[in-house]
Tab-separated table of C-alpha atoms and ligand atoms in Angstrom:
chain	number	residue	atom	x	y	z
A	522	UNK	CA	-24.067	37.015	8.469
A	523	UNK	CA	-25.896	34.253	6.661
A	524	UNK	CA	-23.226	31.766	5.675
A	525	UNK	CA	-23.685	28.764	3.345
A	526	UNK	CA	-21.050	26.178	4.252
A	527	UNK	CA	-20.375	23.864	1.295
A	528	UNK	CA	-18.747	20.393	1.256
A	529	UNK	CA	-19.635	19.934	4.935
A	530	UNK	CA	-18.402	16.833	6.730
A	531	UNK	CA	-19.306	15.862	10.307
A	532	UNK	CA	-16.016	17.283	11.631
A	533	UNK	CA	-16.582	20.678	9.929
A	534	UNK	CA	-19.962	21.033	11.629
A	535	UNK	CA	-18.575	19.873	14.979
A	536	UNK	CA	-15.713	22.389	15.020
A	537	UNK	CA	-17.583	25.346	13.456
A	538	UNK	CA	-20.524	24.926	15.867
A	539	UNK	CA	-18.111	24.690	18.819
A	540	UNK	CA	-16.288	27.916	17.932
A	541	UNK	CA	-19.299	29.917	16.654
A	542	UNK	CA	-19.835	31.157	20.197
A	543	UNK	CA	-23.113	32.912	20.856
A	544	UNK	CA	-24.252	31.703	17.414
A	545	UNK	CA	-22.784	34.933	16.049
A	546	UNK	CA	-22.907	33.705	12.444
A	547	UNK	CA	-25.929	31.948	10.948
A	548	UNK	CA	-24.319	28.849	9.499
A	549	UNK	CA	-26.217	26.552	7.139
A	550	UNK	CA	-24.411	23.349	6.244
A	551	UNK	CA	-24.612	21.733	2.814
A	552	UNK	CA	-22.973	18.403	2.031
A	553	UNK	CA	-22.816	19.302	-1.669
A	554	UNK	CA	-19.675	20.798	-3.151
A	555	UNK	CA	-20.054	24.218	-4.742
A	556	UNK	CA	-20.025	24.209	-8.544
A	557	UNK	CA	-22.125	25.545	-11.408
A	558	UNK	CA	-24.808	22.874	-10.696
A	559	UNK	CA	-25.157	23.600	-6.963
A	560	UNK	CA	-24.654	27.373	-6.933
A	561	UNK	CA	-28.417	27.983	-6.546
A	562	UNK	CA	-28.095	26.721	-2.943
A	563	UNK	CA	-26.236	29.978	-2.143
A	564	UNK	CA	-29.243	32.170	-2.949
A	565	UNK	CA	-30.234	34.359	0.001
A	566	UNK	CA	-26.858	34.065	1.779
A	567	UNK	CA	-24.165	36.762	2.286
A	568	UNK	CA	-21.159	34.462	2.344
A	569	UNK	CA	-20.106	31.035	1.089
A	570	UNK	CA	-17.609	29.021	3.128
A	571	UNK	CA	-15.611	26.692	0.839
A	572	UNK	CA	-13.028	23.923	0.983
A	573	UNK	CA	-10.418	22.630	-1.468
A	574	UNK	CA	-12.676	20.817	-3.938
A	575	UNK	CA	-15.388	23.477	-4.192
A	576	UNK	CA	-15.166	25.131	-7.584
A	577	UNK	CA	-15.138	28.926	-7.745
A	578	UNK	CA	-14.735	29.315	-11.499
A	579	UNK	CA	-15.852	32.408	-13.446
A	580	UNK	CA	-19.382	31.153	-14.162
A	581	UNK	CA	-20.001	30.093	-10.559
A	582	UNK	CA	-18.638	33.381	-9.208
A	583	UNK	CA	-20.852	35.450	-11.519
A	584	UNK	CA	-23.851	33.457	-10.323
A	585	UNK	CA	-22.774	33.803	-6.671
A	586	UNK	CA	-22.602	37.560	-7.158
A	587	UNK	CA	-26.053	37.615	-8.770
A	588	UNK	CA	-27.393	35.725	-5.696
A	589	UNK	CA	-26.019	38.410	-3.356
A	590	UNK	CA	-22.803	36.753	-2.118
A	591	UNK	CA	-20.263	39.332	-0.926
A	592	UNK	CA	-17.641	37.112	0.675
A	593	UNK	CA	-15.952	33.790	-0.117
A	594	UNK	CA	-14.482	32.444	3.119
A	595	UNK	CA	-12.078	29.642	2.246
A	596	UNK	CA	-11.426	27.209	5.072
A	597	UNK	CA	-8.136	26.226	3.392
A	598	UNK	CA	-4.705	27.734	2.794
A	599	UNK	CA	-4.637	27.025	-0.968
A	600	UNK	CA	-6.871	29.155	-3.229
A	601	UNK	CA	-6.164	27.670	-6.684
A	602	UNK	CA	-9.860	26.633	-6.955
A	603	UNK	CA	-11.040	30.266	-7.021
A	604	UNK	CA	-10.924	32.592	-10.030
A	605	UNK	CA	-9.653	35.636	-8.124
A	606	UNK	CA	-10.019	37.990	-11.088
A	607	UNK	CA	-13.655	36.997	-11.500
A	608	UNK	CA	-14.193	37.501	-7.746
A	609	UNK	CA	-12.659	41.001	-7.841
A	610	UNK	CA	-14.617	41.868	-10.999
A	611	UNK	CA	-17.835	40.855	-9.216
A	612	UNK	CA	-16.977	42.730	-5.983
A	613	UNK	CA	-16.645	39.547	-3.942
A	614	UNK	CA	-13.864	39.493	-1.360
A	615	UNK	CA	-11.930	36.262	-0.793
A	616	UNK	CA	-10.392	35.324	2.558
A	617	UNK	CA	-8.505	32.188	3.558
A	618	UNK	CA	-6.743	30.512	6.494
A	619	UNK	CA	-3.090	30.989	5.588
A	620	UNK	CA	-1.381	28.956	8.304
A	621	UNK	CA	-3.738	26.855	10.376
A	622	UNK	CA	-1.112	24.284	11.194
A	623	UNK	CA	1.907	23.981	8.913
A	624	UNK	CA	3.200	21.203	11.186
A	625	UNK	CA	0.087	19.077	10.529
A	626	UNK	CA	0.852	18.889	6.785
A	627	UNK	CA	4.637	18.662	7.226
A	628	UNK	CA	4.267	15.784	9.711
A	629	UNK	CA	1.943	13.980	7.291
A	630	UNK	CA	4.525	14.293	4.508
A	631	UNK	CA	7.043	12.684	6.892
A	632	UNK	CA	4.507	9.930	7.683
A	633	UNK	CA	4.331	9.160	3.945
A	634	UNK	CA	8.138	8.992	3.732
A	635	UNK	CA	8.477	6.706	6.755
A	636	UNK	CA	5.659	4.412	5.663
A	637	UNK	CA	6.930	4.060	2.088
A	638	UNK	CA	10.483	3.530	3.291
A	639	UNK	CA	9.986	1.165	6.234
A	640	UNK	CA	6.767	-0.421	4.870
A	641	UNK	CA	4.953	-0.370	8.209
A	642	UNK	CA	1.597	-0.593	6.359
A	643	UNK	CA	2.698	-3.906	4.847
A	644	UNK	CA	4.142	-5.188	8.131
A	645	UNK	CA	0.838	-4.398	9.891
A	646	UNK	CA	-1.114	-6.491	7.392
A	647	UNK	CA	1.421	-9.336	7.446
A	648	UNK	CA	1.396	-9.643	11.221
A	649	UNK	CA	-2.415	-9.771	11.262
A	650	UNK	CA	-2.081	-12.930	9.152
A	651	UNK	CA	0.653	-14.344	11.404
A	652	UNK	CA	3.238	-13.719	8.678
A	653	UNK	CA	6.342	-12.714	10.632
A	654	UNK	CA	8.698	-12.786	7.645
A	655	UNK	CA	10.884	-9.752	6.866
A	656	UNK	CA	11.273	-10.640	3.172
A	657	UNK	CA	10.886	-7.525	0.929
A	658	UNK	CA	10.478	-5.145	3.865
A	659	UNK	CA	13.987	-3.707	3.687
A	660	UNK	CA	14.181	0.108	3.870
A	661	UNK	CA	16.996	2.676	4.015
A	662	UNK	CA	18.383	5.024	6.673
A	663	UNK	CA	17.118	8.594	6.335
A	664	UNK	CA	20.190	9.834	8.200
A	665	UNK	CA	22.694	11.239	5.702
A	666	UNK	CA	20.297	11.193	2.714
A	667	UNK	CA	19.660	14.298	0.588
A	668	UNK	CA	16.124	15.623	0.818
A	669	UNK	CA	15.004	18.164	-1.798
A	670	UNK	CA	12.223	20.581	-0.857
A	671	UNK	CA	10.288	22.548	-3.480
A	672	UNK	CA	8.733	25.570	-1.781
A	673	UNK	CA	9.919	26.657	1.656
A	674	UNK	CA	6.899	28.608	2.859
A	675	UNK	CA	5.238	27.775	6.150
A	676	UNK	CA	4.725	24.046	5.481
A	677	UNK	CA	8.033	23.600	3.623
A	678	UNK	CA	9.912	25.190	6.533
A	679	UNK	CA	8.227	22.936	9.115
A	680	UNK	CA	9.142	19.975	6.884
A	681	UNK	CA	12.795	21.132	6.535
A	682	UNK	CA	13.145	21.376	10.329
A	683	UNK	CA	11.918	17.796	10.791
A	684	UNK	CA	14.219	16.415	8.083
A	685	UNK	CA	17.228	18.308	9.502
A	686	UNK	CA	16.353	16.633	12.820
A	687	UNK	CA	16.602	13.234	11.117
A	688	UNK	CA	20.176	14.104	10.104
A	689	UNK	CA	19.350	14.585	6.424
A	690	UNK	CA	21.108	17.024	4.104
A	691	UNK	CA	18.311	19.405	3.097
A	692	UNK	CA	18.479	21.254	-0.223
A	693	UNK	CA	15.665	23.461	-1.482
A	694	UNK	CA	14.317	25.493	-4.363
A	695	UNK	CA	12.164	28.571	-3.806
A	696	UNK	CA	12.028	31.863	-5.666
A	697	UNK	CA	12.180	33.575	-2.290
A	698	UNK	CA	14.721	31.729	-0.120
A	699	UNK	CA	14.257	32.066	3.629
A	700	UNK	CA	17.156	33.531	5.613
A	701	UNK	CA	15.930	31.647	8.680
A	702	UNK	CA	16.096	28.333	6.799
A	703	UNK	CA	19.580	29.135	5.498
A	704	UNK	CA	20.709	29.692	9.102
A	705	UNK	CA	19.049	26.403	10.105
A	706	UNK	CA	21.194	24.582	7.510
A	707	UNK	CA	19.041	24.449	4.365
A	708	UNK	CA	21.059	24.816	1.174
A	709	UNK	CA	19.166	26.666	-1.595
A	710	UNK	CA	19.926	25.403	-5.111
A	711	UNK	CA	18.698	25.757	-8.690
A	712	UNK	CA	15.647	23.610	-9.487
A	713	UNK	CA	17.658	21.229	-11.710
A	714	UNK	CA	20.160	20.641	-8.891
A	715	UNK	CA	17.314	19.645	-6.577
A	716	UNK	CA	15.971	17.196	-9.172
A	717	UNK	CA	19.461	15.747	-9.765
A	718	UNK	CA	20.843	15.481	-6.227
A	719	UNK	CA	17.899	14.416	-4.063
A	720	UNK	CA	17.166	10.944	-2.736
A	721	UNK	CA	13.744	12.188	-1.590
A	722	UNK	CA	11.830	15.141	-3.064
A	723	UNK	CA	8.909	16.749	-1.229
A	724	UNK	CA	6.612	19.308	-2.883
A	725	UNK	CA	5.386	22.253	-0.796
A	726	UNK	CA	4.766	24.957	-3.407
A	727	UNK	CA	1.283	26.227	-4.296
A	728	UNK	CA	-0.465	25.272	-7.538
A	729	UNK	CA	0.030	28.228	-9.876
A	730	UNK	CA	0.219	28.404	-13.684
A	731	UNK	CA	4.020	28.162	-13.324
A	732	UNK	CA	3.903	25.112	-11.027
A	733	UNK	CA	1.253	23.214	-13.052
A	734	UNK	CA	2.937	19.900	-14.037
A	735	UNK	CA	6.247	21.154	-12.637
A	736	UNK	CA	7.127	17.496	-12.106
A	737	UNK	CA	6.842	16.019	-15.592
A	738	UNK	CA	8.676	13.592	-17.877
A	739	UNK	CA	11.591	16.027	-18.258
A	740	UNK	CA	11.953	16.533	-14.505
A	741	UNK	CA	11.767	12.745	-13.847
A	742	UNK	CA	14.547	12.186	-16.397
A	743	UNK	CA	16.862	14.427	-14.349
A	744	UNK	CA	16.210	12.656	-11.037
A	745	UNK	CA	18.253	9.887	-9.426
A	746	UNK	CA	17.011	6.422	-10.374
A	747	UNK	CA	14.785	5.116	-7.599
A	748	UNK	CA	14.053	8.566	-6.114
A	749	UNK	CA	11.185	8.989	-3.647
A	750	UNK	CA	8.636	11.711	-4.523
A	751	UNK	CA	6.175	13.080	-1.964
A	752	UNK	CA	3.330	15.455	-2.816
A	753	UNK	CA	1.230	17.077	-0.104
A	754	UNK	CA	0.752	20.385	-1.980
A	755	UNK	CA	-1.712	20.120	-4.890
A	756	UNK	CA	-2.221	17.189	-7.280
A	757	UNK	CA	-1.610	19.018	-10.541
A	758	UNK	CA	1.938	19.998	-9.548
A	759	UNK	CA	2.722	16.457	-10.798
A	760	UNK	CA	1.854	15.228	-14.291
A	761	UNK	CA	0.274	11.962	-13.126
A	762	UNK	CA	0.593	10.141	-16.472
A	763	UNK	CA	4.330	10.951	-16.531
A	764	UNK	CA	4.600	9.714	-12.922
A	765	UNK	CA	2.973	6.415	-13.940
A	766	UNK	CA	5.511	6.056	-16.793
A	767	UNK	CA	8.380	6.863	-14.402
A	768	UNK	CA	7.085	4.202	-11.970
A	769	UNK	CA	6.867	1.635	-14.800
A	770	UNK	CA	10.454	2.461	-15.843
A	771	UNK	CA	11.558	2.203	-12.172
A	772	UNK	CA	13.022	5.715	-12.485
A	773	UNK	CA	10.592	6.699	-9.739
A	774	UNK	CA	11.221	4.318	-6.836
A	775	UNK	CA	8.477	5.468	-4.462
A	776	UNK	CA	5.527	7.827	-4.763
A	777	UNK	CA	3.625	9.184	-1.744
A	778	UNK	CA	0.711	11.490	-2.522
A	779	UNK	CA	-1.860	13.174	-0.292
A	780	UNK	CA	-3.259	15.093	-3.261
A	781	UNK	CA	-4.202	13.996	-6.769
A	782	UNK	CA	-4.957	15.800	-10.023
A	783	UNK	CA	-8.528	14.468	-10.333
A	784	UNK	CA	-9.200	14.294	-6.597
A	785	UNK	CA	-12.454	16.275	-6.579
A	786	UNK	CA	-14.302	13.251	-8.036
A	787	UNK	CA	-12.884	10.871	-5.409
A	788	UNK	CA	-11.408	12.298	-2.242
A	789	UNK	CA	-13.460	12.707	0.963
A	790	UNK	CA	-16.032	10.200	-0.407
A	791	UNK	CA	-16.708	6.541	0.421
A	792	UNK	CA	-16.768	4.857	-2.989
A	793	UNK	CA	-16.058	1.380	-1.616
A	794	UNK	CA	-19.291	-0.111	-3.013
A	795	UNK	CA	-19.039	1.678	-6.365
A	796	UNK	CA	-16.967	1.330	-9.527
A	797	UNK	CA	-14.224	3.970	-9.352
A	798	UNK	CA	-14.532	5.928	-12.605
A	799	UNK	CA	-10.842	6.875	-12.808
A	800	UNK	CA	-8.348	4.569	-14.496
A	801	UNK	CA	-5.351	6.701	-13.535
A	802	UNK	CA	-5.912	6.296	-9.779
A	803	UNK	CA	-6.645	2.596	-10.295
A	804	UNK	CA	-3.236	2.230	-11.991
A	805	UNK	CA	-1.521	4.175	-9.212
A	806	UNK	CA	-3.146	2.030	-6.514
A	807	UNK	CA	-1.830	-1.091	-8.291
A	808	UNK	CA	1.849	-0.183	-7.701
A	809	UNK	CA	3.390	-1.707	-4.547
A	810	UNK	CA	5.585	1.387	-4.066
A	811	UNK	CA	2.800	3.989	-4.198
A	812	UNK	CA	1.044	5.265	-1.092
A	813	UNK	CA	-2.030	7.453	-1.429
A	814	UNK	CA	-3.904	9.304	1.295
A	815	UNK	CA	-7.074	11.258	0.649
A	816	UNK	CA	-5.984	14.873	1.325
A	817	UNK	CA	-5.643	14.330	5.060
A	818	UNK	CA	-2.441	16.306	5.633
A	819	UNK	CA	-4.391	19.073	7.368
A	820	UNK	CA	-6.473	16.663	9.432
A	821	UNK	CA	-5.434	17.147	13.055
A	822	UNK	CA	-7.465	18.434	16.019
A	823	UNK	CA	-5.224	21.482	16.272
A	824	UNK	CA	-5.673	22.361	12.597
A	825	UNK	CA	-9.470	21.904	12.697
A	826	UNK	CA	-9.634	24.287	15.698
A	827	UNK	CA	-7.536	26.880	13.883
A	828	UNK	CA	-9.515	26.533	10.642
A	829	UNK	CA	-12.821	27.121	12.444
A	830	UNK	CA	-11.553	30.021	14.598
A	831	UNK	CA	-9.749	31.882	11.814
A	832	UNK	CA	-12.567	31.389	9.273
A	833	UNK	CA	-15.156	32.701	11.755
A	834	UNK	CA	-12.890	35.680	12.570
A	835	UNK	CA	-12.417	36.412	8.841
A	836	UNK	CA	-16.210	36.456	8.397
A	837	UNK	CA	-16.725	38.593	11.492
A	838	UNK	CA	-14.023	41.107	10.407
A	839	UNK	CA	-15.743	41.455	7.037
A	840	UNK	CA	-19.112	41.941	8.737
A	841	UNK	CA	-17.678	44.699	10.964
A	842	UNK	CA	-15.860	46.389	8.061
A	843	UNK	CA	-12.446	45.757	9.675
A	844	UNK	CA	-9.278	45.292	7.565
A	845	UNK	CA	-9.117	41.731	6.192
A	846	UNK	CA	-5.696	40.445	7.193
A	847	UNK	CA	-6.271	37.120	5.402
A	848	UNK	CA	-7.627	38.524	2.151
A	849	UNK	CA	-6.423	36.936	-1.108
A	850	UNK	CA	-6.192	39.218	-4.123
A	851	UNK	CA	-5.553	38.467	-7.790
B	383	NAD	P1	3.159	29.345	1.664
B	383	NAD	O1	2.501	30.391	0.829
B	383	NAD	O2	3.560	29.684	3.064
B	383	NAD	O3	4.474	28.798	0.916
B	383	NAD	C1	4.549	28.489	-0.433
B	383	NAD	C2	6.001	28.643	-0.856
B	383	NAD	O4	6.116	28.205	-2.204
B	383	NAD	C3	6.499	30.104	-0.811
B	383	NAD	O5	7.721	30.175	-0.114
B	383	NAD	C4	6.658	30.468	-2.283
B	383	NAD	O6	7.705	31.408	-2.522
B	383	NAD	C5	6.983	29.097	-2.871
B	383	NAD	N1	6.776	29.040	-4.315
B	383	NAD	C6	5.912	29.729	-5.091
B	383	NAD	N2	6.097	29.414	-6.383
B	383	NAD	C7	7.107	28.518	-6.423
B	383	NAD	C8	7.760	27.823	-7.471
B	383	NAD	N3	7.423	28.007	-8.746
B	383	NAD	N4	8.749	26.970	-7.145
B	383	NAD	C9	9.111	26.788	-5.855
B	383	NAD	N5	8.546	27.424	-4.818
B	383	NAD	C10	7.548	28.272	-5.105
B	383	NAD	O7	2.172	28.101	1.636
B	383	NAD	P2	2.098	26.882	2.675
B	383	NAD	O8	1.162	27.238	3.781
B	383	NAD	O9	3.467	26.425	2.997
B	383	NAD	O10	1.327	25.805	1.785
B	383	NAD	C11	1.906	25.261	0.611
B	383	NAD	C12	0.849	24.499	-0.164
B	383	NAD	O11	0.486	23.325	0.565
B	383	NAD	C13	-0.486	25.250	-0.327
B	383	NAD	O12	-0.459	26.135	-1.438
B	383	NAD	C14	-1.457	24.133	-0.538
B	383	NAD	O13	-1.567	23.868	-1.913
B	383	NAD	C15	-0.819	22.946	0.163
B	383	NAD	N6	-1.563	22.491	1.349
B	383	NAD	C16	-1.906	21.185	1.435
B	383	NAD	C17	-2.607	20.718	2.543
B	383	NAD	C18	-2.963	19.264	2.704
B	383	NAD	O14	-3.835	18.936	3.528
B	383	NAD	N7	-2.322	18.354	1.990
B	383	NAD	C19	-2.984	21.607	3.548
B	383	NAD	C20	-2.604	22.936	3.438
B	383	NAD	C21	-1.903	23.375	2.327
């Protein structure tokens, strides 16, 4: 199949070329993200391969369909950037990579917790300047603390296992509690209980209309003063302006985010020589107790291998008319 790969980075090309054995698929790589302005690039292709900040809104999907696209192959687990109803209405199938490496994202969430808590990023910089002082580097023991997990799907479960290993009390909220997690020691609670009782809260639910701004002013007001909030799911699960207010009030003690509401204008790009056109991220960066990474939770060798293999299999299954085990429907 002729596949237009959007938002290509060097590592996408490296891994897709390595696993596209026998050059089975004809892959053309575009650095541009897919949106209404770049959709013309897809003309003459059968499939578009997209990542998290490509925009599959109604207009773009209608234009993809008019250009002959029959398949959207997401190389991500999340699919909130695709209008699934528009895709179905235009006879375009959507496939994704549901679980390329839940541990990669879960381990990154833990990295954010450990860094924020023990301030290793600050210690690294201090030591490079021969500053061996410990002033202001004090952290807290994770052992015995209550960790609240929102969403115990594949990533949330991997995260729960790690935190149980640290000796934390793990409480969780999910509409569909996992029996396996209950047996492992996770205590499912009402959402308000998780807000109220947790020392650390980690978000692992998808972005859906019901989870949009799930963490807002009201939720912050229910949390323990000085709580740590970690988001490696999708930026808009947190109302960023409310998070900034909670940081200013010291209600929110630490914020670690791998995802950000307006990330498509910033993340995966080197803007170091430019003026960053986003005052909200500039404010967040200014807090000493905020740690931001640029959507790198997925970014391990193992995950990149899985993403390339599963995406190429999804495309090949579609080409052969086989059942699409990773299809996403509205
Ligand atoms: P999953 O589908 O296995 O699990 C999601 C869980 O969230 C499910 O158990 C579901 O019941 C639960 N859920 C749904 N609505 C909820 C709600 N309102 N409140 C609480 N829980 C709710 O997905 P996953 O593979 O664990 O991935 C979770 C999310 O992580 C993805 O949707 C994606 O947005 C994000 N993600 C981020 C990265 C990254 O690099 N940072 C990488 C992959 C995925």
